[in-house]
mmCIF file of C-alpha atoms and ligand atoms in Angstrom:
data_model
loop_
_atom_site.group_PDB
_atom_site.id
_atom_site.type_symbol
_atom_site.label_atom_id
_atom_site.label_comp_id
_atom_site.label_asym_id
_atom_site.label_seq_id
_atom_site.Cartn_x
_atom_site.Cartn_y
_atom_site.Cartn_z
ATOM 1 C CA UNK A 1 4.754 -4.056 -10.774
ATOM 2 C CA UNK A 2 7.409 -4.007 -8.071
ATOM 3 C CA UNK A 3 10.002 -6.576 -7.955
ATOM 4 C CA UNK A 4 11.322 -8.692 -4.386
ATOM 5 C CA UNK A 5 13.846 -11.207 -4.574
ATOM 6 C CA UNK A 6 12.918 -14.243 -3.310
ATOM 7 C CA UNK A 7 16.217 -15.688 -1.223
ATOM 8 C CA UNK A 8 18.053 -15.202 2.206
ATOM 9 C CA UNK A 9 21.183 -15.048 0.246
ATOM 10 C CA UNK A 10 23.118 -12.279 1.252
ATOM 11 C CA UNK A 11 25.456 -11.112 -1.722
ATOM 12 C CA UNK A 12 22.731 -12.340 -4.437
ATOM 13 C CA UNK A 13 20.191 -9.819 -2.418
ATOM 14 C CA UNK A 14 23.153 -7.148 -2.206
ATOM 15 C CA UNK A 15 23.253 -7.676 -5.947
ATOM 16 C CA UNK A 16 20.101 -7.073 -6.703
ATOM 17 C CA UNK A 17 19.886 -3.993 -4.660
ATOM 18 C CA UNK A 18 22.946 -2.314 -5.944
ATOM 19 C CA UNK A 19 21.511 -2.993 -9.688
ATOM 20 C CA UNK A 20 18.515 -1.250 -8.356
ATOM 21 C CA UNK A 21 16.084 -4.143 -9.331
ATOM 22 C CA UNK A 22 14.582 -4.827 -6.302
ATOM 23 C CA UNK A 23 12.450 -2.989 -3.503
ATOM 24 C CA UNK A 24 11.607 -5.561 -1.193
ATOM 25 C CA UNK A 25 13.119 -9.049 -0.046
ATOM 26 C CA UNK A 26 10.978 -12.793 0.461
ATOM 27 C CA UNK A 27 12.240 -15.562 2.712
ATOM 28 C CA UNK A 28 10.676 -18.774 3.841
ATOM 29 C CA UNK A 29 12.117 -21.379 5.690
ATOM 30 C CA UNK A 30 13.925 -23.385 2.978
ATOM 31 C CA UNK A 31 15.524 -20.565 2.068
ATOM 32 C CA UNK A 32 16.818 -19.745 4.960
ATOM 33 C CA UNK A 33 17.613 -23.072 5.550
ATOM 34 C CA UNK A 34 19.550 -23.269 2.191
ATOM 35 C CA UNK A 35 22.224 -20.418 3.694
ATOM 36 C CA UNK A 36 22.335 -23.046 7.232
ATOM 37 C CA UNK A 37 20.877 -20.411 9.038
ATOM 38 C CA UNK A 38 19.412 -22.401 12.411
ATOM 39 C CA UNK A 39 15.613 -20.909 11.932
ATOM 40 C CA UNK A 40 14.984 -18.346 14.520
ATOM 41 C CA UNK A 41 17.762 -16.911 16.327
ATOM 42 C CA UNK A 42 20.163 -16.650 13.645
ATOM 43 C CA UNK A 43 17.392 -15.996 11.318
ATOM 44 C CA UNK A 44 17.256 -12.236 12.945
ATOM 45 C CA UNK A 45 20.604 -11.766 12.189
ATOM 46 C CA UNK A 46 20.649 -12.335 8.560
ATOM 47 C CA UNK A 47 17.053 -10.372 8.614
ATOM 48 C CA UNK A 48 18.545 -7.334 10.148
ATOM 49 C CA UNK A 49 21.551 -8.152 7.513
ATOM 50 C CA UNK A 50 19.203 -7.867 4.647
ATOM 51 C CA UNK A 51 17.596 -4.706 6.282
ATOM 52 C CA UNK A 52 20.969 -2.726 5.942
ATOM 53 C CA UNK A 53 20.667 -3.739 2.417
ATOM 54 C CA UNK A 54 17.227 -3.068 1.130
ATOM 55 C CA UNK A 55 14.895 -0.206 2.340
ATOM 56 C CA UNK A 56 11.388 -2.468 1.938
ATOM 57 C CA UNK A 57 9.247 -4.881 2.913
ATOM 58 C CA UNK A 58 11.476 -7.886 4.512
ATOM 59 C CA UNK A 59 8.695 -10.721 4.326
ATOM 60 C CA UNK A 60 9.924 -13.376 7.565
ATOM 61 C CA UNK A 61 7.766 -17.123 7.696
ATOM 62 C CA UNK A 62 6.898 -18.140 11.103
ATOM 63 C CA UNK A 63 7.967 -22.097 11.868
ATOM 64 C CA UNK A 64 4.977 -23.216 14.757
ATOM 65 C CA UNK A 65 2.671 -25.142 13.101
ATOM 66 C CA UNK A 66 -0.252 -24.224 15.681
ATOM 67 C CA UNK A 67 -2.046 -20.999 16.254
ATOM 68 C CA UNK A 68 -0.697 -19.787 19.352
ATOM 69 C CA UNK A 69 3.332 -20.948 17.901
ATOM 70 C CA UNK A 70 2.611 -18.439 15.249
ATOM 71 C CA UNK A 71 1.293 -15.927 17.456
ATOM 72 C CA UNK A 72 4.065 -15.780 19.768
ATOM 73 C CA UNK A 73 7.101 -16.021 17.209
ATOM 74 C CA UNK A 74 4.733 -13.423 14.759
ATOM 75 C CA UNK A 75 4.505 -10.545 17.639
ATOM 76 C CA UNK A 76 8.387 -11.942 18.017
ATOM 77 C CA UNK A 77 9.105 -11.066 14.929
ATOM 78 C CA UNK A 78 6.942 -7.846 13.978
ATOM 79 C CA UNK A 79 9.733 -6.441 16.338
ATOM 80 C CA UNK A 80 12.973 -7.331 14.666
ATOM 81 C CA UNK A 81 12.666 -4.697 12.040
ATOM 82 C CA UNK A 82 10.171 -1.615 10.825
ATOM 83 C CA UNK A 83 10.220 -3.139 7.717
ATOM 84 C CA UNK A 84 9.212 -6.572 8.602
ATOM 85 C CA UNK A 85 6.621 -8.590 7.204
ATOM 86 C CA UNK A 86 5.354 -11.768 9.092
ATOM 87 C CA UNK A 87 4.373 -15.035 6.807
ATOM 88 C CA UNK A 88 1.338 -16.561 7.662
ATOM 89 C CA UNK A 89 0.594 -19.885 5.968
ATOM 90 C CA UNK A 90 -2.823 -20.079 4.466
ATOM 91 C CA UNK A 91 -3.682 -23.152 7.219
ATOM 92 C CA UNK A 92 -6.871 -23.211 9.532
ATOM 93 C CA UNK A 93 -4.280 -21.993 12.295
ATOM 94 C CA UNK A 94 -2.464 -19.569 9.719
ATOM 95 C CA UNK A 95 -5.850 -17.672 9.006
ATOM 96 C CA UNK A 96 -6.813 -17.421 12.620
ATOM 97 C CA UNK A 97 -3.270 -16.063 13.100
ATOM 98 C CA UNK A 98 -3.505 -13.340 10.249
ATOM 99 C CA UNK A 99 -7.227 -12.451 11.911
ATOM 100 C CA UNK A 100 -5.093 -11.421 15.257
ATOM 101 C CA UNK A 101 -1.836 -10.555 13.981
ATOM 102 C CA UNK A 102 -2.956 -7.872 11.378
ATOM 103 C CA UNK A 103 -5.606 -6.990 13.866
ATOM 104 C CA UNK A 104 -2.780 -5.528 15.757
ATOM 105 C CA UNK A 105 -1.835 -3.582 12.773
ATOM 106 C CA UNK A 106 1.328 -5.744 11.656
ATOM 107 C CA UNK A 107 2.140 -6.632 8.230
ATOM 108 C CA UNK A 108 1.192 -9.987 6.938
ATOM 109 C CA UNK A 109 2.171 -11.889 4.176
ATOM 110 C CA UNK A 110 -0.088 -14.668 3.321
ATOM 111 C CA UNK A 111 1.865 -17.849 2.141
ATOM 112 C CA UNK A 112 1.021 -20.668 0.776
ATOM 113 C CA UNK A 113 -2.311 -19.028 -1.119
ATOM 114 C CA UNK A 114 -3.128 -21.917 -3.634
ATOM 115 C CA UNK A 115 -6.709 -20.733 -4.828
ATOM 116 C CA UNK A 116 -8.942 -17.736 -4.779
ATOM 117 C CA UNK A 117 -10.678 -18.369 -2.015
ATOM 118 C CA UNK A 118 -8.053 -18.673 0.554
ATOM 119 C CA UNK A 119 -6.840 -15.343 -0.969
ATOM 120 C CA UNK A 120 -10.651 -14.268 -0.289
ATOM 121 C CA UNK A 121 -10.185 -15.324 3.155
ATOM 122 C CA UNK A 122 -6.850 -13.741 3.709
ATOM 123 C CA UNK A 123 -8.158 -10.282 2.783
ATOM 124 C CA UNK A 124 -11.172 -10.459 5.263
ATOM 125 C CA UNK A 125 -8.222 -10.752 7.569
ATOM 126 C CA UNK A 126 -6.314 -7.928 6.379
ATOM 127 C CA UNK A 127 -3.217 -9.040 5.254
ATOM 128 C CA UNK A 128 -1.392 -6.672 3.518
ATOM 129 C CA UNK A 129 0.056 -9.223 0.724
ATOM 130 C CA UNK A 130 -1.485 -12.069 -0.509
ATOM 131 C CA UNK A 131 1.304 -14.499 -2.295
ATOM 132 C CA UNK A 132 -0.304 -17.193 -4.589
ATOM 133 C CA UNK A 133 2.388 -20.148 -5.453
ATOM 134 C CA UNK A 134 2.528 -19.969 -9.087
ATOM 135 C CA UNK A 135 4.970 -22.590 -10.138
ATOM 136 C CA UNK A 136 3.791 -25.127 -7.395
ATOM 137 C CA UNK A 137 0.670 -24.955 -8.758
ATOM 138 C CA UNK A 138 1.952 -25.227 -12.572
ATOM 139 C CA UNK A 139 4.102 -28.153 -11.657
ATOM 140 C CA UNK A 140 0.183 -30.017 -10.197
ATOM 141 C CA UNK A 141 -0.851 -29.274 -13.361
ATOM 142 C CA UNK A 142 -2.680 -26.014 -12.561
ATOM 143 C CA UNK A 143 -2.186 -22.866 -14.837
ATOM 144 C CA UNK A 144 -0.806 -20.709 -11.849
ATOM 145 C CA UNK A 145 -1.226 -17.223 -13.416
ATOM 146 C CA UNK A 146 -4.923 -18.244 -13.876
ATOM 147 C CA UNK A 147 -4.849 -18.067 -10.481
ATOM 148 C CA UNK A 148 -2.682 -14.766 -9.727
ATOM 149 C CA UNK A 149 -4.905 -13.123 -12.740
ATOM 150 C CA UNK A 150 -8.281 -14.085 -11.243
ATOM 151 C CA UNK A 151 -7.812 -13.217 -7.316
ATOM 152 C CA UNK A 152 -6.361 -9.219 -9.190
ATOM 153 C CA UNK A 153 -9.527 -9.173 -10.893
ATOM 154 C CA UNK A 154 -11.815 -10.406 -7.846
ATOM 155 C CA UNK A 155 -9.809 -7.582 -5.299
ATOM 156 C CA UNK A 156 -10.159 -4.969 -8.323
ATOM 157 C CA UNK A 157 -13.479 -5.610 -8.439
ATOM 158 C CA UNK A 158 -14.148 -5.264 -4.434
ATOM 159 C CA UNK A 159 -11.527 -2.673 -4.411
ATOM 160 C CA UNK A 160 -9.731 -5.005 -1.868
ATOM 161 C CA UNK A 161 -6.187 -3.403 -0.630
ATOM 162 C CA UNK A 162 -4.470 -6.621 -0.187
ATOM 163 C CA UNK A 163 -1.723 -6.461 -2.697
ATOM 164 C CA UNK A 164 -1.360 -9.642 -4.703
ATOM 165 C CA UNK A 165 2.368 -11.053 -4.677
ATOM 166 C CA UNK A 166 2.702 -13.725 -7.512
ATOM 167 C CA UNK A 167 5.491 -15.976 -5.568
ATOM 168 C CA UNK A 168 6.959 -19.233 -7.063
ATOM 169 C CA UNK A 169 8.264 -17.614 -9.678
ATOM 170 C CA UNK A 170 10.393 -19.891 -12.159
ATOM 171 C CA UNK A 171 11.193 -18.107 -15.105
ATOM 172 C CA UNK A 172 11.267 -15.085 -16.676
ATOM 173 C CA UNK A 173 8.313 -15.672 -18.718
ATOM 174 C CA UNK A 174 6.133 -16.315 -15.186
ATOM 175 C CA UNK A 175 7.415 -12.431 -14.424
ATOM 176 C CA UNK A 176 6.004 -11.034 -17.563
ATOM 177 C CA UNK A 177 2.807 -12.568 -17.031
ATOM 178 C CA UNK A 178 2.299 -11.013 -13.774
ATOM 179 C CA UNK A 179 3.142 -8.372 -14.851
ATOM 180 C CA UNK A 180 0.510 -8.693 -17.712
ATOM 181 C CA UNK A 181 -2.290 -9.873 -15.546
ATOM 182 C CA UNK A 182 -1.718 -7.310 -13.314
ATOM 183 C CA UNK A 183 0.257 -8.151 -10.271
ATOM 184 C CA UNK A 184 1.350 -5.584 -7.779
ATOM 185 C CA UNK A 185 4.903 -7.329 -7.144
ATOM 186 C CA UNK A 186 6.262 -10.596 -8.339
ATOM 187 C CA UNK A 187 8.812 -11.896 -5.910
ATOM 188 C CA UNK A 188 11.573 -13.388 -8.376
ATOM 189 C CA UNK A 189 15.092 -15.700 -7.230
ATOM 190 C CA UNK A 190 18.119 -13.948 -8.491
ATOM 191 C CA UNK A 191 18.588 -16.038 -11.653
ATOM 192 C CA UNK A 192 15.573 -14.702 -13.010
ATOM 193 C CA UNK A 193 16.339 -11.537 -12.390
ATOM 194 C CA UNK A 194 19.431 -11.239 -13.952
ATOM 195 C CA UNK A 195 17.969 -13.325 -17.147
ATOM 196 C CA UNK A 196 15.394 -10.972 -17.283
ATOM 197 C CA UNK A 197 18.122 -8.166 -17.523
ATOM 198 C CA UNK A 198 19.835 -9.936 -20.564
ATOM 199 C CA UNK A 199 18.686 -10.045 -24.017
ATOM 200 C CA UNK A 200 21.284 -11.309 -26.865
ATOM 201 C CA UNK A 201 20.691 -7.942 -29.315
ATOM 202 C CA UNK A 202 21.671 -5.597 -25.970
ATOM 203 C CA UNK A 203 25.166 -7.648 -25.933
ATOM 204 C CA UNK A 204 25.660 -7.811 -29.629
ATOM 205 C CA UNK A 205 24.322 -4.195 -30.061
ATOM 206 C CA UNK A 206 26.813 -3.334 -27.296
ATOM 207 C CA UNK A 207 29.780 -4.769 -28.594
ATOM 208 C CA UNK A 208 29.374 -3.325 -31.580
ATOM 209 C CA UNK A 209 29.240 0.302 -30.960
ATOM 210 C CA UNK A 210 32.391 -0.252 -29.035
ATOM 211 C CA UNK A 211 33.752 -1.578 -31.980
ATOM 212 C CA UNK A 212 32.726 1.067 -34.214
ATOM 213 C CA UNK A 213 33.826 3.418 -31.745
ATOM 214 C CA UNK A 214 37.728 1.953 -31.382
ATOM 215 C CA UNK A 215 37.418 2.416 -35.476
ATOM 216 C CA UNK A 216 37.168 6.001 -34.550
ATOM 217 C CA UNK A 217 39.537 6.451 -32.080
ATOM 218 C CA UNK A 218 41.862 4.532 -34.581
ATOM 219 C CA UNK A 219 41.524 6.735 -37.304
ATOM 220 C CA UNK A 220 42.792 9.640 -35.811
ATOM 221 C CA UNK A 221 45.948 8.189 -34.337
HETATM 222 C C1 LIG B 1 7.318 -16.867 -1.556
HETATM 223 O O1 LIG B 1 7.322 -15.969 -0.746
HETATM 224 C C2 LIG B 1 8.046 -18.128 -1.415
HETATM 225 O O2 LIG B 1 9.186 -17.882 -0.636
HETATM 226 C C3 LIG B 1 8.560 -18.672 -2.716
HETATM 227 O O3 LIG B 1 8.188 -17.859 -3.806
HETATM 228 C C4 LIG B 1 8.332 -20.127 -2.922
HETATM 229 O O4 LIG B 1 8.894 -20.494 -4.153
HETATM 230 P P1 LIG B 1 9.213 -22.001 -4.540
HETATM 231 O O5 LIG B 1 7.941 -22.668 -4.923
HETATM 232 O O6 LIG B 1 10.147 -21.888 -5.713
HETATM 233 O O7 LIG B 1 9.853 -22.636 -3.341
#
């Protein structure tokens, strides 16, 4: 499973690329919004910031609400960046966008994917990622990986090449699982990656060899 960080935060996604953890970059709206970058216009710049970073997929939302918004700031987009991905929210208007947009060969990212069948529909479109919301639909009182698990098994079994993105990802936990059921990335914010780095026996182990080590050096002194 590959790993994306989900943020438009500029030295968390440096970070994560120095550490090596990452190989693609999400961003949405409210997370672009969250770094008070005014949505569109400055929203290229910090996209062609995080390109300079990260050699991958650099998933970009659209803002229009309507079909033909999203079709004009989509081709917009699709021409920031060779590595952009345009969002397209799983909407009435959002699927007849993904029809055209990927019909013109450009990377989509389907947001927003709630259920199997709107991931269904998305791959008749031909996105390239499908991204269900896992911990949106865990905090309704859905089980979220259900969902993630069941639209891998329905593309496996149709041999579908829409990759499934588990997005919403709270914990480190919701990562596993993904990876478990089968996931072909999980796009995960920066805290969770660097819990999912930590365990308590790598610190102590760590510390201890050091200190075993010094006992060494000490001796021959
Ligand atoms: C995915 O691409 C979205 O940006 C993101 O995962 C949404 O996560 P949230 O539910 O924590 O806002």
């Amino acid at each position: 499973m590959k790993l994306f960080l989900d943020s438009a935060n500029l030295d968390n996604i440096r970070e994560a690329s120095d550490m090596g953890f990452i190989s693609g970059v999400t961003t949405n709206p409210s997370l672009a919004a969250k770094e008070n970058v005014g949505l569109m216009g400055d929203y290229k710049s910090l996209i062609l910031e995080i390109a300079t970073m990260v050699d991958g997929p650099i998933s970009v939302e659209v803002t229009a609400p309507d079909f033909q918004g999203m079709l004009d700031q989509a081709f917009d987009i699709a021409k920031w960046h060779k590595n952009v991905v345009v969002k397209l929210p799983s909407t009435i208007d959002g699927f007849k966008a993904m029809a055209r947009v990927a019909g013109e060969g450009i990377p989509v990212n389907q947001t927003l994917c709630f259920s199997v069948n709107q991931a269904i529909l998305g791959a008749q479109a031909g996105v390239a990622y499908v991204s269900p919301f896992v911990g949106r639909l865990d905090d309704g009182g859905h089980d979220g990986m259900n969902v993630v698990e069941d639209i891998v098994d329905v593309f496996g079994f149709y041999d579908i090449s829409t990759k499934v993105l588990a997005a919403s990802i709270r914990s480190t936990l919701h990562c596993l699982n993904a990876a478990k059921v089968g996931a072909d990335v999980a796009t995960v914010p920066f805290d969770v990656l660097m819990q999912m780095a930590h365990h308590p026996l790598t610190d102590a182990g760590a510390i201890k060899f050091l200190d075993d080590w010094k006992k060494v050096e000490n001796s021959k002194k």
